[in-house]
Short mmCIF file of C-alpha atoms in Angstrom, two decimals:
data_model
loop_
_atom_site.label_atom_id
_atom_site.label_comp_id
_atom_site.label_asym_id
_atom_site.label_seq_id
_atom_site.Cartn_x
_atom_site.Cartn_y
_atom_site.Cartn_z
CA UNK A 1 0.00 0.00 0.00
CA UNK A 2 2.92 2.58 0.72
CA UNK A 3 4.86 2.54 -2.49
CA UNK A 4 1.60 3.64 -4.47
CA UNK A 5 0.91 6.54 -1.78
CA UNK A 6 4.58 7.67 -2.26
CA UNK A 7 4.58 7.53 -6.17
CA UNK A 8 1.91 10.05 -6.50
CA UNK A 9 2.97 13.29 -8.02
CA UNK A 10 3.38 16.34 -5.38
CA UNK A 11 2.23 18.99 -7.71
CA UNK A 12 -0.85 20.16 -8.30
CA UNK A 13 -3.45 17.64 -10.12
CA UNK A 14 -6.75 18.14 -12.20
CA UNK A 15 -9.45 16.00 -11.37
CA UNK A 16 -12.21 14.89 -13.30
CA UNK A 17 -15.88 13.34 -12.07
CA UNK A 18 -16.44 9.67 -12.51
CA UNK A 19 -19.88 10.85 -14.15
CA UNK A 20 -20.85 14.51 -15.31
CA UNK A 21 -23.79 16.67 -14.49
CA UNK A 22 -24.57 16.58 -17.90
CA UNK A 23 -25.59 12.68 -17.62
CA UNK A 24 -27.89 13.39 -15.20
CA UNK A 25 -29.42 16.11 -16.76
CA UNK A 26 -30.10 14.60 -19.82
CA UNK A 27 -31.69 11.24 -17.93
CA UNK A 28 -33.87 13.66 -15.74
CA UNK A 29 -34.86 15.16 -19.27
CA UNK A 30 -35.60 11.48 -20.38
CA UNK A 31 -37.59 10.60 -18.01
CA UNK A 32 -39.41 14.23 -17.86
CA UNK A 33 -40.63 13.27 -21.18
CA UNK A 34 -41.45 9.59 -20.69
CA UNK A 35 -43.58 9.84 -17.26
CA UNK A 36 -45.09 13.54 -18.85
CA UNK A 37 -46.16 11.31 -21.83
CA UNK A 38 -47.58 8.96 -19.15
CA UNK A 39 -49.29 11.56 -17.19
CA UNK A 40 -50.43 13.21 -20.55
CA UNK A 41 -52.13 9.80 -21.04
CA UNK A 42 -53.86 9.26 -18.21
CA UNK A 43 -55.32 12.59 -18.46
CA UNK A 44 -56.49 12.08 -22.02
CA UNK A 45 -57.59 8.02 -22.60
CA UNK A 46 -58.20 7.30 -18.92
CA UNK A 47 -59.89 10.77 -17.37
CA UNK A 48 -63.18 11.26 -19.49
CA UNK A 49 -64.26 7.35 -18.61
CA UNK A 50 -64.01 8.34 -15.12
CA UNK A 51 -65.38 11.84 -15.62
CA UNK A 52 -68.71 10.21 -16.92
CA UNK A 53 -68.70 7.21 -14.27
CA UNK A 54 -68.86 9.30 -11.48
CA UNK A 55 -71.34 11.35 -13.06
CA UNK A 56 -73.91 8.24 -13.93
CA UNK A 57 -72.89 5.45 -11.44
CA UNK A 58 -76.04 6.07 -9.25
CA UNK A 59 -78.71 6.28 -11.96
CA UNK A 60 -76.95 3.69 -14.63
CA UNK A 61 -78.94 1.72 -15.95
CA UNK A 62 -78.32 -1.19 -18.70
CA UNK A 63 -78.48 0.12 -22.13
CA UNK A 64 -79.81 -2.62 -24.92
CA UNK A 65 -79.75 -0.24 -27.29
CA UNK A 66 -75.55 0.19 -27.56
CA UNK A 67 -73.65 -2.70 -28.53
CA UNK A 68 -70.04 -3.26 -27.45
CA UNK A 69 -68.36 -3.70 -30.87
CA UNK A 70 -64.99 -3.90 -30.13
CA UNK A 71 -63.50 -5.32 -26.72
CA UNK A 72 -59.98 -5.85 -25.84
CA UNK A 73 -57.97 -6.19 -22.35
CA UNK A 74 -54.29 -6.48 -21.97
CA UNK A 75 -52.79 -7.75 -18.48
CA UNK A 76 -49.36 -6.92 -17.48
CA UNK A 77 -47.74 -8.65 -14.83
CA UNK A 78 -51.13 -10.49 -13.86
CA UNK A 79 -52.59 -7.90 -11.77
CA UNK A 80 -52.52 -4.55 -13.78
CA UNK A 81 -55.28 -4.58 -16.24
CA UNK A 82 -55.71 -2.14 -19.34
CA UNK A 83 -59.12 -2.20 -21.42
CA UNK A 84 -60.28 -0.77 -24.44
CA UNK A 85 -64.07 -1.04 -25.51
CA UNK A 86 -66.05 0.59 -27.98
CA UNK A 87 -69.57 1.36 -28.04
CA UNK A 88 -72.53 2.08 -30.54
CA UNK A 89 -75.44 3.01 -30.59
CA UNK A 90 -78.71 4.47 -32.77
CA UNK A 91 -81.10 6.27 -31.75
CA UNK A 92 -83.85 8.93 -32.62
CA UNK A 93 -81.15 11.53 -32.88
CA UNK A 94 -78.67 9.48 -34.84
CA UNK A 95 -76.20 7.20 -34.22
CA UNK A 96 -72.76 7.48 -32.09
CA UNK A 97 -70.16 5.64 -31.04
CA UNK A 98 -67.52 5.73 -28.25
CA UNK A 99 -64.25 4.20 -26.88
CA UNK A 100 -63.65 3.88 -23.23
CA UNK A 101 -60.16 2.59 -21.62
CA UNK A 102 -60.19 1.68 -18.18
CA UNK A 103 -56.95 0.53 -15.86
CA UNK A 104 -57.64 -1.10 -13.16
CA UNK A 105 -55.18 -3.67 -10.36
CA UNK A 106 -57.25 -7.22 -10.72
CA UNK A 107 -55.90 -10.69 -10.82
CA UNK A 108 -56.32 -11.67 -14.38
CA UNK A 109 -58.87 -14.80 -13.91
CA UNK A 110 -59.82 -15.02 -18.06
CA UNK A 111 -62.41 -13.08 -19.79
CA UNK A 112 -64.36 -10.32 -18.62
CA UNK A 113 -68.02 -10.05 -20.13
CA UNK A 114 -69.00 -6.73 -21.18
CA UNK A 115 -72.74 -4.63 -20.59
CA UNK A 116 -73.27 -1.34 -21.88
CA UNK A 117 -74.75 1.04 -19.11
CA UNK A 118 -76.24 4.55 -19.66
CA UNK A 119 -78.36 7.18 -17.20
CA UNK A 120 -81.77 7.51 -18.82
CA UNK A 121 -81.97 11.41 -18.37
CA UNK A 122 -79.02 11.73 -20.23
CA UNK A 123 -78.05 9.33 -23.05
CA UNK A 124 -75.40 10.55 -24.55
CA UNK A 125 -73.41 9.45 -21.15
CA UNK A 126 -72.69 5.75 -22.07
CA UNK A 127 -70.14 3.24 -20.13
CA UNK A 128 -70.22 -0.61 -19.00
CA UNK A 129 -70.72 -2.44 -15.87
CA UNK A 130 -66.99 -3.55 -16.06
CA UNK A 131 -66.03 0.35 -15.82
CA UNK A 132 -68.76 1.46 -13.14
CA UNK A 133 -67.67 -2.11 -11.02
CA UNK A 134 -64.72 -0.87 -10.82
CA UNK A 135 -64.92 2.42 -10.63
CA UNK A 136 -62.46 2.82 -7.37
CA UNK A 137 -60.46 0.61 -8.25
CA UNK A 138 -59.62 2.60 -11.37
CA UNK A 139 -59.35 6.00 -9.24
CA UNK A 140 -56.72 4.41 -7.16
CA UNK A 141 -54.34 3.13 -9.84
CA UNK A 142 -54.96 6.38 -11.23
CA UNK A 143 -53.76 8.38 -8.48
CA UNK A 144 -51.18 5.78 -7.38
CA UNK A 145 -49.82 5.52 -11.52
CA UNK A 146 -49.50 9.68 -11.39
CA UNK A 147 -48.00 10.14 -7.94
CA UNK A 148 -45.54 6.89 -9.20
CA UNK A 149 -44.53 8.87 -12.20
CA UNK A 150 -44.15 12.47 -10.12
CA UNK A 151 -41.82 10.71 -7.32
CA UNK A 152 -39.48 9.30 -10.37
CA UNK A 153 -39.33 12.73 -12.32
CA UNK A 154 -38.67 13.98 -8.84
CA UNK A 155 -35.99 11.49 -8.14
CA UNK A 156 -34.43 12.01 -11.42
CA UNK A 157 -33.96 15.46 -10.70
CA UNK A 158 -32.36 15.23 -7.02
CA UNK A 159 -29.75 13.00 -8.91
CA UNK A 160 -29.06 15.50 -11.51
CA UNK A 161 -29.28 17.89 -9.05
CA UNK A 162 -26.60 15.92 -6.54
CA UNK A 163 -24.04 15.32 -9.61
CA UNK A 164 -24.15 19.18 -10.31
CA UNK A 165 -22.91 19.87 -6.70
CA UNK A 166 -20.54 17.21 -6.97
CA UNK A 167 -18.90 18.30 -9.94
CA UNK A 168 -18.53 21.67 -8.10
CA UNK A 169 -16.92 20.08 -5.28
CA UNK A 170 -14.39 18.15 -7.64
CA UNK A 171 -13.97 21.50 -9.46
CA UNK A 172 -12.73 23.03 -5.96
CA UNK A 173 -10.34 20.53 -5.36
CA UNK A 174 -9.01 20.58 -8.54
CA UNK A 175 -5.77 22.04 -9.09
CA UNK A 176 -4.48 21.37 -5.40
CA UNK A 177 -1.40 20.01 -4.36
CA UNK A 178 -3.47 16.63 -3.39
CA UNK A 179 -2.36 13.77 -0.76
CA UNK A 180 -2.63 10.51 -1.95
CA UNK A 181 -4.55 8.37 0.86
CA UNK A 182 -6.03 5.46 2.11
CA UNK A 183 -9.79 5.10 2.38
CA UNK A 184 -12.47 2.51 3.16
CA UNK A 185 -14.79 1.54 0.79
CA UNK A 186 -18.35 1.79 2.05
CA UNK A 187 -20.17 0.91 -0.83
CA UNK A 188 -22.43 1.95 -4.01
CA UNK A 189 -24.94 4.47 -3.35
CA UNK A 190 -27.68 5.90 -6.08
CA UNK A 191 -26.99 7.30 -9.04
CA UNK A 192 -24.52 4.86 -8.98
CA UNK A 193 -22.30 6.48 -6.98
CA UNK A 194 -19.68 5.83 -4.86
CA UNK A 195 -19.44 6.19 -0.67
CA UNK A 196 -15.88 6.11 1.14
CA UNK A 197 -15.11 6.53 4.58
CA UNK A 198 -11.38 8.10 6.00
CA UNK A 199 -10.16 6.99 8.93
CA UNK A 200 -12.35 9.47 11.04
CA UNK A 201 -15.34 7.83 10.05
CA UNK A 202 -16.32 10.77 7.75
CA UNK A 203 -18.28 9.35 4.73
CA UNK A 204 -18.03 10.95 1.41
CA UNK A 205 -20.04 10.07 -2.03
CA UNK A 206 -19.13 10.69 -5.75
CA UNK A 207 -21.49 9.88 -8.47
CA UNK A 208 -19.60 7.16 -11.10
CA UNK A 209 -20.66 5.05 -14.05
CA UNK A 210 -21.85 1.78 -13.32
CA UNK A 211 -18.69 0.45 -14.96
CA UNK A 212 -16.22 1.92 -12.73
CA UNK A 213 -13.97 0.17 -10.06
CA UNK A 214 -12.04 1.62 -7.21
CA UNK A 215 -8.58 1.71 -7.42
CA UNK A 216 -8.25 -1.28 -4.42
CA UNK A 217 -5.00 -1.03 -2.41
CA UNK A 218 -6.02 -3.69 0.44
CA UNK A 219 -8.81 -6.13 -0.03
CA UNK A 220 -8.72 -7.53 2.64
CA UNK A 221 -9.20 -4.33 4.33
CA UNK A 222 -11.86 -2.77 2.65
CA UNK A 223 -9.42 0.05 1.27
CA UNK A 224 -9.23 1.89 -1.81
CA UNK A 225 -7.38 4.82 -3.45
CA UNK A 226 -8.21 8.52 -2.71
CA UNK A 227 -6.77 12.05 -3.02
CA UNK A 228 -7.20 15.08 -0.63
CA UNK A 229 -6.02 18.22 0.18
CA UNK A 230 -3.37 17.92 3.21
CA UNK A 231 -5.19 20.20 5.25
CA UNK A 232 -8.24 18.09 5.22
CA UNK A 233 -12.00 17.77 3.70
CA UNK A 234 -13.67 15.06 1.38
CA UNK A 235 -11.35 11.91 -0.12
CA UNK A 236 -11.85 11.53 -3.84
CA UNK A 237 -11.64 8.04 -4.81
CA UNK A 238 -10.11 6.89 -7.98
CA UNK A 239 -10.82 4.45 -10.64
CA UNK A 240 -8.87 1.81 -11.42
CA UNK A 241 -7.33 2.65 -14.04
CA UNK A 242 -6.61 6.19 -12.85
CA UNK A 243 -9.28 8.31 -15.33
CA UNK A 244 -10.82 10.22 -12.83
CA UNK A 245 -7.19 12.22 -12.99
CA UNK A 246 -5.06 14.06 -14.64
CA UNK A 247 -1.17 12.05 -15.03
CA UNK A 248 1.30 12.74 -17.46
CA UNK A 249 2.96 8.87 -18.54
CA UNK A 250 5.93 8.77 -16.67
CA UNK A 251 3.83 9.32 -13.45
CA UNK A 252 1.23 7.13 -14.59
CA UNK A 253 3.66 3.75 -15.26
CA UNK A 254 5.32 5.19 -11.89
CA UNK A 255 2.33 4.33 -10.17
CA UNK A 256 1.14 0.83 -11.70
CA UNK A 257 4.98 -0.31 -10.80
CA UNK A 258 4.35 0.80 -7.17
CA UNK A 259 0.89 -0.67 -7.24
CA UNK A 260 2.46 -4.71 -7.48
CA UNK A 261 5.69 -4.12 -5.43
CA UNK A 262 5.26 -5.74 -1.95
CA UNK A 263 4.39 -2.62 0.74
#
């Protein structure tokens, strides 16, 4: 372990972040648009059938004059359900037709059969007994499918928000005279990131790329690589094969020979 902390340069080094802000950022803008899309969906296929169930489910009634001519359910992971049915009808003012989707959480036992159902003081508001039975069901998974897309945009953006402060911090200690020093190695955190812990007991976190490795200078121990200013603060871990700074290739072979000579 001692010949690689003594073959470190003494000279101010550049660092650079196992991951960039910019990563994050463009993930969080990822998932901004994949979850809006889902939101936007919900809103526009799964709201009006719910806007007109709540408004007929006391006074619906069947309707045996609109046929269900199309019917089609999809089940995902056996208990989320997602159905599409469309309905018809003629009457003295002409003839219509509409499409209702309904999500609902249901173990998927086969087939569901399929009534249309309408309020007799207003006609024009048609649905089904499969919507109107499950009416609450399909208010929950709507709530719980919105607030489950609004806590990932949200996490998405702490993350981004958490790289962008740690590239600032390696952006202060950049261009320091840095220390070469031991440091445990505490584990992965989110992100992926990276948590080390000096000999204090001080824990420190770095977001990295999933395919990055510690620079490991005692297995057994639990201990890995790290630079820091003299005077004190976070421990930067390095990678393994030394990216995350700046070497020129003298310095850089000087190190890899220290790294397998006996300490």
């Amino acid at each position: 372990m001692t010949p690689v902390l003594a073959a470190f340069p003494q000279r101010p080094l550049t660092l650079k972040p196992g991951r960039g802000a910019l990563g994050g950022w463009m993930t969080t803008l990822a998932g901004l648009l994949l979850f809006g899309a889902f939101l936007a969906m919900l809103a526009i296929e799964i709201g009006p059938a719910l806007r007109t169930d709540l408004q007929i489910r006391d006074q619906a009634v069947p309707a045996p004059q609109v046929r269900v001519t199309d019917g089609r359910c999809r089940s995902r992971l056996f208990l989320f359900q997602s159905c599409e049915v469309t309905l018809s009808w003629r009457g003295k003012d002409g003839t219509g037709t509409r499409k209702v989707s309904y999500m609902f959480v249901e173990p998927h036992m086969g087939s569901w059969s399929v009534q249309a159902m309408m309020d007799p003081s207003r006609p024009d508001l048609v649905s089904t007994d499969l919507g109107l039975d499950r009416l609450w069901n399909r208010i929950a998974t709507l709530v719980g499918g919105a607030i489950f897309a609004l806590v990932l945009i949200f996490g998405l953006f702490l993350v981004a928000r958490k790289a962008q402060a740690k590239k600032r911090e390696v952006k202060a200690l950049s261009g320091r005279a840095l220390r070469a020093v031991p440091v445990r190695f505490a584990g992965w955190g989110d992100g992926p990131s990276w948590r080390v812990q000096d000999e204090h007991g001080a824990t420190f976190e770095w977001p990295v790329r999933k395919s990055d490795k510690p620079f490991v200078l005692d297995e057994a121990r639990g201990l890995v690589l790290a630079l820091r200013d003299p005077a004190g603060g976070p421990a930067f871990p390095l990678d393994e094969k030394l990216r995350f700074v700046q070497l020129t290739a003298e310095e850089r072979a000087r190190i890899e020979a220290a790294r397998w000579r006996p300490g």
